[in-house]
PDB file of C-alpha atoms in Angstrom:
ATOM      1  CA  MET I   6     -14.351 -13.640  20.412  1.00  0.00           C
ATOM      2  CA  SER I   7     -11.392 -16.337  19.679  1.00  0.00           C
ATOM      3  CA  LYS I   8      -8.020 -15.033  20.514  1.00  0.00           C
ATOM      4  CA  SER I   9      -5.353 -15.366  17.917  1.00  0.00           C
ATOM      5  CA  THR I  10      -3.763 -18.995  18.200  1.00  0.00           C
ATOM      6  CA  GLU I  11      -2.057 -18.997  14.317  1.00  0.00           C
ATOM      7  CA  TYR I  12      -0.146 -17.554  12.162  1.00  0.00           C
ATOM      8  CA  SER I  13       0.225 -17.075   8.466  1.00  0.00           C
ATOM      9  CA  ASP I  14       2.870 -18.215   6.212  1.00  0.00           C
ATOM     10  CA  SER I  15       4.223 -14.561   6.431  1.00  0.00           C
ATOM     11  CA  GLY I  16       4.139 -14.174  10.213  1.00  0.00           C
ATOM     12  CA  SER I  17       1.145 -12.241  10.554  1.00  0.00           C
ATOM     13  CA  PRO I  18      -1.227 -13.183  13.544  1.00  0.00           C
ATOM     14  CA  VAL I  19      -4.400 -14.958  11.878  1.00  0.00           C
ATOM     15  CA  TYR I  20      -7.359 -13.974  14.220  1.00  0.00           C
ATOM     16  CA  ARG I  21     -10.700 -16.324  14.059  1.00  0.00           C
ATOM     17  CA  TYR I  22     -13.884 -15.043  15.606  1.00  0.00           C
ATOM     18  CA  SER I  23     -16.828 -17.230  16.707  1.00  0.00           C
ATOM     19  CA  ASP I  24     -20.472 -15.863  17.109  1.00  0.00           C
ATOM     20  CA  ARG I  25     -20.347 -13.398  19.999  1.00  0.00           C
ATOM     21  CA  GLN I  26     -21.753 -14.566  23.537  1.00  0.00           C
ATOM     22  CA  ARG I  27     -23.432 -11.346  24.810  1.00  0.00           C
ATOM     23  CA  ASP I  28     -26.807  -9.627  23.929  1.00  0.00           C
ATOM     24  CA  TRP I  29     -27.789  -6.398  22.155  1.00  0.00           C
ATOM     25  CA  GLN I  30     -26.306  -3.398  23.325  1.00  0.00           C
ATOM     26  CA  PRO I  31     -27.971   0.310  23.208  1.00  0.00           C
ATOM     27  CA  ALA I  32     -25.656   2.218  20.548  1.00  0.00           C
ATOM     28  CA  GLU I  33     -23.024   4.621  21.582  1.00  0.00           C
ATOM     29  CA  TYR I  34     -23.647   8.046  19.481  1.00  0.00           C
ATOM     30  CA  GLY I  35     -21.045  10.411  19.063  1.00  0.00           C
ATOM     31  CA  GLU I  36     -21.352  13.793  20.173  1.00  0.00           C
ATOM     32  CA  GLU I  37     -22.662  16.259  17.432  1.00  0.00           C
ATOM     33  CA  GLU I  38     -19.155  18.257  17.480  1.00  0.00           C
ATOM     34  CA  TRP I  39     -17.520  15.031  16.359  1.00  0.00           C
ATOM     35  CA  VAL I  40     -19.796  13.901  13.401  1.00  0.00           C
ATOM     36  CA  THR I  41     -19.682  17.672  12.199  1.00  0.00           C
ATOM     37  CA  ARG I  42     -15.631  17.501  12.126  1.00  0.00           C
ATOM     38  CA  ILE I  43     -15.640  14.155  10.280  1.00  0.00           C
ATOM     39  CA  GLU I  44     -18.184  15.557   7.817  1.00  0.00           C
ATOM     40  CA  GLU I  45     -16.410  18.937   7.613  1.00  0.00           C
ATOM     41  CA  HIS I  46     -13.209  17.030   7.038  1.00  0.00           C
ATOM     42  CA  VAL I  47     -14.505  14.845   4.081  1.00  0.00           C
ATOM     43  CA  GLN I  48     -16.257  18.076   2.521  1.00  0.00           C
ATOM     44  CA  LYS I  49     -12.892  19.728   2.429  1.00  0.00           C
ATOM     45  CA  TYR I  50     -10.878  16.919   0.801  1.00  0.00           C
ATOM     46  CA  ILE I  51     -13.497  15.164  -1.391  1.00  0.00           C
ATOM     47  CA  GLY I  52     -17.039  16.814  -1.374  1.00  0.00           C
ATOM     48  CA  GLU I  53     -20.428  17.177   0.555  1.00  0.00           C
ATOM     49  CA  ALA I  54     -22.515  14.638   1.312  1.00  0.00           C
ATOM     50  CA  ASP I  55     -25.701  14.358  -0.954  1.00  0.00           C
ATOM     51  CA  SER I  56     -27.571  11.917   1.472  1.00  0.00           C
ATOM     52  CA  VAL I  57     -27.084   9.733   4.290  1.00  0.00           C
ATOM     53  CA  PHE I  58     -28.505   6.040   5.296  1.00  0.00           C
ATOM     54  CA  HIS I  59     -29.178   6.383   8.911  1.00  0.00           C
ATOM     55  CA  GLU I  60     -29.387   3.191  11.070  1.00  0.00           C
ATOM     56  CA  ILE I  61     -32.973   3.164  12.506  1.00  0.00           C
ATOM     57  CA  LEU I  62     -31.803   0.493  14.844  1.00  0.00           C
ATOM     58  CA  SER I  63     -28.439   0.405  15.978  1.00  0.00           C
ATOM     59  CA  ASP I  64     -26.046  -2.120  18.112  1.00  0.00           C
ATOM     60  CA  ILE I  65     -23.126  -0.714  20.225  1.00  0.00           C
ATOM     61  CA  VAL I  66     -22.478   2.310  17.664  1.00  0.00           C
ATOM     62  CA  HIS I  67     -24.658   3.968  15.420  1.00  0.00           C
ATOM     63  CA  ILE I  68     -23.268   3.374  11.913  1.00  0.00           C
ATOM     64  CA  ASP I  69     -24.252   5.992   9.031  1.00  0.00           C
ATOM     65  CA  VAL I  70     -23.188   5.787   5.427  1.00  0.00           C
ATOM     66  CA  HIS I  71     -23.033   9.062   3.902  1.00  0.00           C
ATOM     67  CA  VAL I  72     -23.043   9.426  -0.083  1.00  0.00           C
ATOM     68  CA  ILE I  73     -21.281  11.849  -2.031  1.00  0.00           C
ATOM     69  CA  LYS I  74     -22.678  11.897  -5.712  1.00  0.00           C
ATOM     70  CA  PRO I  75     -20.233  11.938  -8.962  1.00  0.00           C
ATOM     71  CA  THR I  76     -18.763  15.083 -10.175  1.00  0.00           C
ATOM     72  CA  PRO I  77     -16.755  16.073 -13.074  1.00  0.00           C
ATOM     73  CA  GLU I  78     -13.458  16.072 -11.019  1.00  0.00           C
ATOM     74  CA  ARG I  79     -14.127  12.921  -9.120  1.00  0.00           C
ATOM     75  CA  ASN I  80     -16.688  10.762 -11.469  1.00  0.00           C
ATOM     76  CA  PHE I  81     -17.962   8.311  -8.781  1.00  0.00           C
ATOM     77  CA  TYR I  82     -19.699   7.695  -5.770  1.00  0.00           C
ATOM     78  CA  THR I  83     -17.881   8.244  -2.866  1.00  0.00           C
ATOM     79  CA  LEU I  84     -19.064   6.485   0.553  1.00  0.00           C
ATOM     80  CA  PHE I  85     -18.078   6.929   4.212  1.00  0.00           C
ATOM     81  CA  THR I  86     -19.015   5.909   7.681  1.00  0.00           C
ATOM     82  CA  THR I  87     -19.481   7.903  10.660  1.00  0.00           C
ATOM     83  CA  GLY I  88     -19.500   5.968  13.841  1.00  0.00           C
ATOM     84  CA  MET I  89     -17.237   3.492  13.644  1.00  0.00           C
ATOM     85  CA  SER I  90     -14.948   6.261  15.736  1.00  0.00           C
ATOM     86  CA  PHE I  91     -17.371   7.107  18.463  1.00  0.00           C
ATOM     87  CA  LEU I  92     -15.887   4.184  20.599  1.00  0.00           C
ATOM     88  CA  PRO I  93     -11.852   3.140  20.620  1.00  0.00           C
ATOM     89  CA  MET I  94     -10.879  -0.129  19.207  1.00  0.00           C
ATOM     90  CA  ASN I  95      -9.051  -2.591  21.266  1.00  0.00           C
ATOM     91  CA  THR I  96      -5.317  -2.038  19.942  1.00  0.00           C
ATOM     92  CA  PRO I  97      -2.372  -4.149  20.801  1.00  0.00           C
ATOM     93  CA  GLU I  98       0.812  -2.457  22.279  1.00  0.00           C
ATOM     94  CA  GLY I  99       2.293  -0.404  19.881  1.00  0.00           C
ATOM     95  CA  ALA I 100      -0.871   0.661  17.793  1.00  0.00           C
ATOM     96  CA  GLU I 101      -1.890   3.143  20.383  1.00  0.00           C
ATOM     97  CA  GLY I 102      -2.436   5.682  17.452  1.00  0.00           C
ATOM     98  CA  PHE I 103      -4.966   3.586  15.624  1.00  0.00           C
ATOM     99  CA  LYS I 104      -7.659   3.193  18.184  1.00  0.00           C
ATOM    100  CA  TYR I 105     -10.228   5.210  15.936  1.00  0.00           C
ATOM    101  CA  ALA I 106     -11.354   4.911  12.311  1.00  0.00           C
ATOM    102  CA  GLU I 107     -13.367   5.266   9.908  1.00  0.00           C
ATOM    103  CA  LEU I 108     -13.985   3.363   6.295  1.00  0.00           C
ATOM    104  CA  MET I 109     -14.896   4.709   2.813  1.00  0.00           C
ATOM    105  CA  ILE I 110     -15.404   2.962  -0.734  1.00  0.00           C
ATOM    106  CA  CYS I 111     -15.965   4.628  -4.010  1.00  0.00           C
ATOM    107  CA  LEU I 112     -18.651   2.994  -6.752  1.00  0.00           C
ATOM    108  CA  PRO I 113     -18.779   3.447 -10.341  1.00  0.00           C
ATOM    109  CA  PRO I 114     -20.885   6.554 -11.296  1.00  0.00           C
ATOM    110  CA  ASP I 115     -23.913   3.829 -12.902  1.00  0.00           C
ATOM    111  CA  TRP I 116     -23.830   2.184  -9.718  1.00  0.00           C
ATOM    112  CA  PRO I 117     -28.011   1.726  -8.403  1.00  0.00           C
ATOM    113  CA  ILE I 118     -27.713   3.378  -5.418  1.00  0.00           C
ATOM    114  CA  GLU I 119     -31.549   4.504  -4.918  1.00  0.00           C
ATOM    115  CA  GLN I 120     -33.333   3.369  -1.993  1.00  0.00           C
ATOM    116  CA  GLY I 121     -35.152   0.852  -4.092  1.00  0.00           C
ATOM    117  CA  ASP I 122     -32.130  -0.552  -5.909  1.00  0.00           C
ATOM    118  CA  LEU I 123     -30.555  -1.492  -2.448  1.00  0.00           C
ATOM    119  CA  GLU I 124     -33.276  -4.013  -2.270  1.00  0.00           C
ATOM    120  CA  ASN I 125     -31.156  -6.128  -4.197  1.00  0.00           C
ATOM    121  CA  SER I 126     -28.072  -7.590  -2.518  1.00  0.00           C
ATOM    122  CA  ASP I 127     -26.150  -7.456  -5.505  1.00  0.00           C
ATOM    123  CA  ASN I 128     -26.335  -3.599  -5.222  1.00  0.00           C
ATOM    124  CA  TYR I 129     -26.357  -3.210  -1.396  1.00  0.00           C
ATOM    125  CA  TRP I 130     -23.273  -4.841  -0.434  1.00  0.00           C
ATOM    126  CA  PRO I 131     -21.130  -2.553  -0.428  1.00  0.00           C
ATOM    127  CA  ILE I 132     -22.671  -0.684   2.013  1.00  0.00           C
ATOM    128  CA  ARG I 133     -23.658  -3.768   4.067  1.00  0.00           C
ATOM    129  CA  TRP I 134     -19.825  -4.452   4.310  1.00  0.00           C
ATOM    130  CA  LEU I 135     -18.997  -0.909   5.310  1.00  0.00           C
ATOM    131  CA  LYS I 136     -21.356  -1.313   8.003  1.00  0.00           C
ATOM    132  CA  MET I 137     -20.312  -4.464   9.398  1.00  0.00           C
ATOM    133  CA  LEU I 138     -16.602  -3.529   8.998  1.00  0.00           C
ATOM    134  CA  ALA I 139     -17.421  -0.454  11.247  1.00  0.00           C
ATOM    135  CA  ARG I 140     -19.226  -2.250  13.719  1.00  0.00           C
ATOM    136  CA  PHE I 141     -16.771  -5.407  14.119  1.00  0.00           C
ATOM    137  CA  PRO I 142     -13.996  -4.305  16.443  1.00  0.00           C
ATOM    138  CA  HIS I 143     -16.573  -3.079  18.851  1.00  0.00           C
ATOM    139  CA  GLU I 144     -18.538  -6.135  18.728  1.00  0.00           C
ATOM    140  CA  TYR I 145     -15.327  -8.784  19.189  1.00  0.00           C
ATOM    141  CA  ASP I 146     -13.404  -6.224  21.443  1.00  0.00           C
ATOM    142  CA  THR I 147     -10.608  -5.839  18.824  1.00  0.00           C
ATOM    143  CA  TRP I 148      -9.473  -3.628  16.079  1.00  0.00           C
ATOM    144  CA  LEU I 149      -9.170  -2.983  12.315  1.00  0.00           C
ATOM    145  CA  GLY I 150      -6.426  -1.177  10.877  1.00  0.00           C
ATOM    146  CA  TRP I 151      -4.153  -0.632   7.657  1.00  0.00           C
ATOM    147  CA  GLU I 152      -3.655  -3.924   5.318  1.00  0.00           C
ATOM    148  CA  HIS I 153      -5.892  -6.053   7.636  1.00  0.00           C
ATOM    149  CA  THR I 154      -8.082  -8.613   5.281  1.00  0.00           C
ATOM    150  CA  MET I 155     -11.232 -10.165   6.019  1.00  0.00           C
ATOM    151  CA  PRO I 156     -12.813 -13.227   4.105  1.00  0.00           C
ATOM    152  CA  ASN I 157     -16.296 -13.396   3.173  1.00  0.00           C
ATOM    153  CA  GLY I 158     -16.871 -16.361   5.465  1.00  0.00           C
ATOM    154  CA  ASP I 159     -14.925 -19.668   6.231  1.00  0.00           C
ATOM    155  CA  PRO I 160     -14.434 -20.795   3.243  1.00  0.00           C
ATOM    156  CA  ALA I 161     -14.583 -17.489   1.454  1.00  0.00           C
ATOM    157  CA  GLU I 162     -17.544 -17.076  -0.718  1.00  0.00           C
ATOM    158  CA  PRO I 163     -17.984 -14.391  -3.326  1.00  0.00           C
ATOM    159  CA  LEU I 164     -19.225 -11.238  -2.339  1.00  0.00           C
ATOM    160  CA  SER I 165     -22.125 -10.565  -4.618  1.00  0.00           C
ATOM    161  CA  GLU I 166     -23.120 -12.840  -7.792  1.00  0.00           C
ATOM    162  CA  GLN I 167     -21.460 -10.008  -9.837  1.00  0.00           C
ATOM    163  CA  THR I 168     -18.067 -10.948  -9.097  1.00  0.00           C
ATOM    164  CA  ASP I 169     -15.796 -13.517  -7.959  1.00  0.00           C
ATOM    165  CA  MET I 170     -14.070 -11.177  -5.331  1.00  0.00           C
ATOM    166  CA  CYS I 171     -14.602 -13.023  -1.811  1.00  0.00           C
ATOM    167  CA  GLY I 172     -13.097 -10.821   0.834  1.00  0.00           C
ATOM    168  CA  ILE I 173     -11.654  -7.370   1.428  1.00  0.00           C
ATOM    169  CA  ILE I 174      -8.505  -5.654   2.489  1.00  0.00           C
ATOM    170  CA  LEU I 175      -8.081  -2.255   4.217  1.00  0.00           C
ATOM    171  CA  LEU I 176      -5.682   0.293   2.679  1.00  0.00           C
ATOM    172  CA  PRO I 177      -5.066   4.033   2.812  1.00  0.00           C
ATOM    173  CA  PRO I 178      -7.399   5.365  -0.056  1.00  0.00           C
ATOM    174  CA  LEU I 179      -5.638   6.450  -3.158  1.00  0.00           C
ATOM    175  CA  GLN I 180      -8.223   8.918  -4.971  1.00  0.00           C
ATOM    176  CA  VAL I 181      -7.541  11.605  -1.998  1.00  0.00           C
ATOM    177  CA  HIS I 182      -5.085  14.304  -0.997  1.00  0.00           C
ATOM    178  CA  GLU I 183      -2.843  12.457   1.409  1.00  0.00           C
ATOM    179  CA  ASP I 184      -3.645  15.225   4.223  1.00  0.00           C
ATOM    180  CA  PHE I 185      -7.129  13.333   3.965  1.00  0.00           C
ATOM    181  CA  LEU I 186      -5.785  10.115   5.570  1.00  0.00           C
ATOM    182  CA  THR I 187      -5.799  11.422   9.177  1.00  0.00           C
ATOM    183  CA  LEU I 188      -8.251  13.723  10.976  1.00  0.00           C
ATOM    184  CA  ASP I 189      -6.509  15.314  14.268  1.00  0.00           C
ATOM    185  CA  MET I 190      -9.447  15.750  16.609  1.00  0.00           C
ATOM    186  CA  GLY I 191      -7.520  18.278  18.694  1.00  0.00           C
ATOM    187  CA  ASP I 192      -7.905  16.263  22.010  1.00  0.00           C
ATOM    188  CA  GLY I 193      -4.977  13.760  21.469  1.00  0.00           C
ATOM    189  CA  ARG I 194      -7.332  11.693  19.604  1.00  0.00           C
ATOM    190  CA  GLU I 195      -6.605  10.909  15.887  1.00  0.00           C
ATOM    191  CA  ILE I 196      -9.052   9.129  13.161  1.00  0.00           C
ATOM    192  CA  ASN I 197      -7.609   7.159  10.424  1.00  0.00           C
ATOM    193  CA  PHE I 198      -9.494   6.543   6.910  1.00  0.00           C
ATOM    194  CA  TYR I 199      -9.448   3.314   5.331  1.00  0.00           C
ATOM    195  CA  ALA I 200     -10.623   2.322   1.940  1.00  0.00           C
ATOM    196  CA  ILE I 201     -12.056  -1.343   1.805  1.00  0.00           C
ATOM    197  CA  VAL I 202     -10.911  -2.835  -0.951  1.00  0.00           C
ATOM    198  CA  PRO I 203     -12.372  -6.262  -2.597  1.00  0.00           C
ATOM    199  CA  LEU I 204      -9.684  -9.257  -3.118  1.00  0.00           C
ATOM    200  CA  TYR I 205      -9.715 -12.234  -5.148  1.00  0.00           C
ATOM    201  CA  SER I 206      -9.153 -15.903  -3.391  1.00  0.00           C
ATOM    202  CA  GLU I 207      -5.916 -15.639  -4.892  1.00  0.00           C
ATOM    203  CA  GLU I 208      -5.136 -12.411  -3.916  1.00  0.00           C
ATOM    204  CA  LEU I 209      -5.955 -13.245  -0.152  1.00  0.00           C
ATOM    205  CA  ASP I 210      -3.965 -16.213  -0.261  1.00  0.00           C
ATOM    206  CA  LEU I 211      -0.795 -14.362  -1.653  1.00  0.00           C
ATOM    207  CA  LYS I 212      -1.115 -11.935   1.268  1.00  0.00           C
ATOM    208  CA  LEU I 213      -1.443 -14.547   4.061  1.00  0.00           C
ATOM    209  CA  LYS I 214       1.810 -16.420   2.472  1.00  0.00           C
ATOM    210  CA  GLN I 215       4.197 -13.734   1.604  1.00  0.00           C
ATOM    211  CA  GLY I 216       2.504 -10.171   3.248  1.00  0.00           C
ATOM    212  CA  SER I 217       1.269  -7.202   2.125  1.00  0.00           C
ATOM    213  CA  ASP I 218       4.143  -5.763  -0.056  1.00  0.00           C
ATOM    214  CA  PRO I 219       3.821  -8.415  -3.168  1.00  0.00           C
ATOM    215  CA  LEU I 220       0.048  -7.419  -3.058  1.00  0.00           C
ATOM    216  CA  LEU I 221       0.652  -4.065  -3.389  1.00  0.00           C
ATOM    217  CA  ASP I 222       3.009  -4.151  -5.976  1.00  0.00           C
ATOM    218  CA  LYS I 223       0.557  -5.829  -7.827  1.00  0.00           C
ATOM    219  CA  PHE I 224      -2.037  -3.429  -7.016  1.00  0.00           C
ATOM    220  CA  GLU I 225       0.343  -0.766  -8.173  1.00  0.00           C
ATOM    221  CA  GLU I 226       1.163  -2.385 -11.206  1.00  0.00           C
ATOM    222  CA  TYR I 227      -2.648  -2.832 -12.401  1.00  0.00           C
ATOM    223  CA  GLY I 228      -3.971   0.489 -10.985  1.00  0.00           C
ATOM    224  CA  VAL I 229      -6.001  -1.318  -8.054  1.00  0.00           C
ATOM    225  CA  ASP I 230      -7.572   1.461  -5.438  1.00  0.00           C
ATOM    226  CA  GLU I 231     -10.782   2.316  -3.680  1.00  0.00           C
ATOM    227  CA  LEU I 232     -12.614   2.589  -7.085  1.00  0.00           C
ATOM    228  CA  LEU I 233     -14.858  -0.613  -7.357  1.00  0.00           C
ATOM    229  CA  ASP I 234     -14.641  -2.766 -10.265  1.00  0.00           C
ATOM    230  CA  VAL I 235     -16.768  -5.935  -9.794  1.00  0.00           C
ATOM    231  CA  LYS I 236     -14.836  -7.240 -13.024  1.00  0.00           C
ATOM    232  CA  ARG I 237     -11.322  -6.246 -12.489  1.00  0.00           C
ATOM    233  CA  ARG I 238      -8.677  -8.040 -13.516  1.00  0.00           C
ATOM    234  CA  ASN I 239      -7.250 -10.782 -10.615  1.00  0.00           C
ATOM    235  CA  THR I 240      -3.698  -9.665 -10.477  1.00  0.00           C
ATOM    236  CA  CYS I 241      -2.742 -13.035  -8.880  1.00  0.00           C
ATOM    237  CA  LYS I 242      -4.061 -15.429 -11.487  1.00  0.00           C
ATOM    238  CA  GLY I 243      -1.722 -17.635 -12.644  1.00  0.00           C
ATOM    239  CA  ASP I 244       0.700 -17.286  -9.832  1.00  0.00           C
TER     240      ASP I 244
END
């Protein structure tokens, strides 16, 4: 793992990572009670998962992606991970309360999500990013948290052929009750839930140059949240 040696114009550290220099590692599986508590928490505030994309072969941690189908109250798919929180992240001093996390994203009700559909990378990429990001902090001995961004490569390339968005930011989900955002596991450990929200290159640049606040102001203005819209307005176009 490369250490941070530079800072953005906003003063935030920029981390760059080279290919990992270690062998494949047998996965850590969470205790059954740990997974059950996450599932019950999501069911309480969002709904019961209808299906799960199980990993067959896992490296470091076993990441599953659970799928909640659209309902009249939430007319979109909700996808969430279990597995990221099986191990603590390597958080910096002052962020010890953010060692454990899980991720989520919401997809439109017409998103092709059957097994055969996911052979097409334009349909699969949200799941791939959930799994990749959930494993990333354990793979590189680092951490991910609120307002962290990640480009799709360097230079950043579109996430799929369906969109020009080319990176993501982690944000608290908005289409949920505020009590959903954290789960107290009762033993001093707390899981934080983050949504992955895709970004255009101009939005990535704004965050790097001016910090998160101006970008979040634009998101609030244009109603951007965890519900994916691959053709949504670029909130920084022309800035």
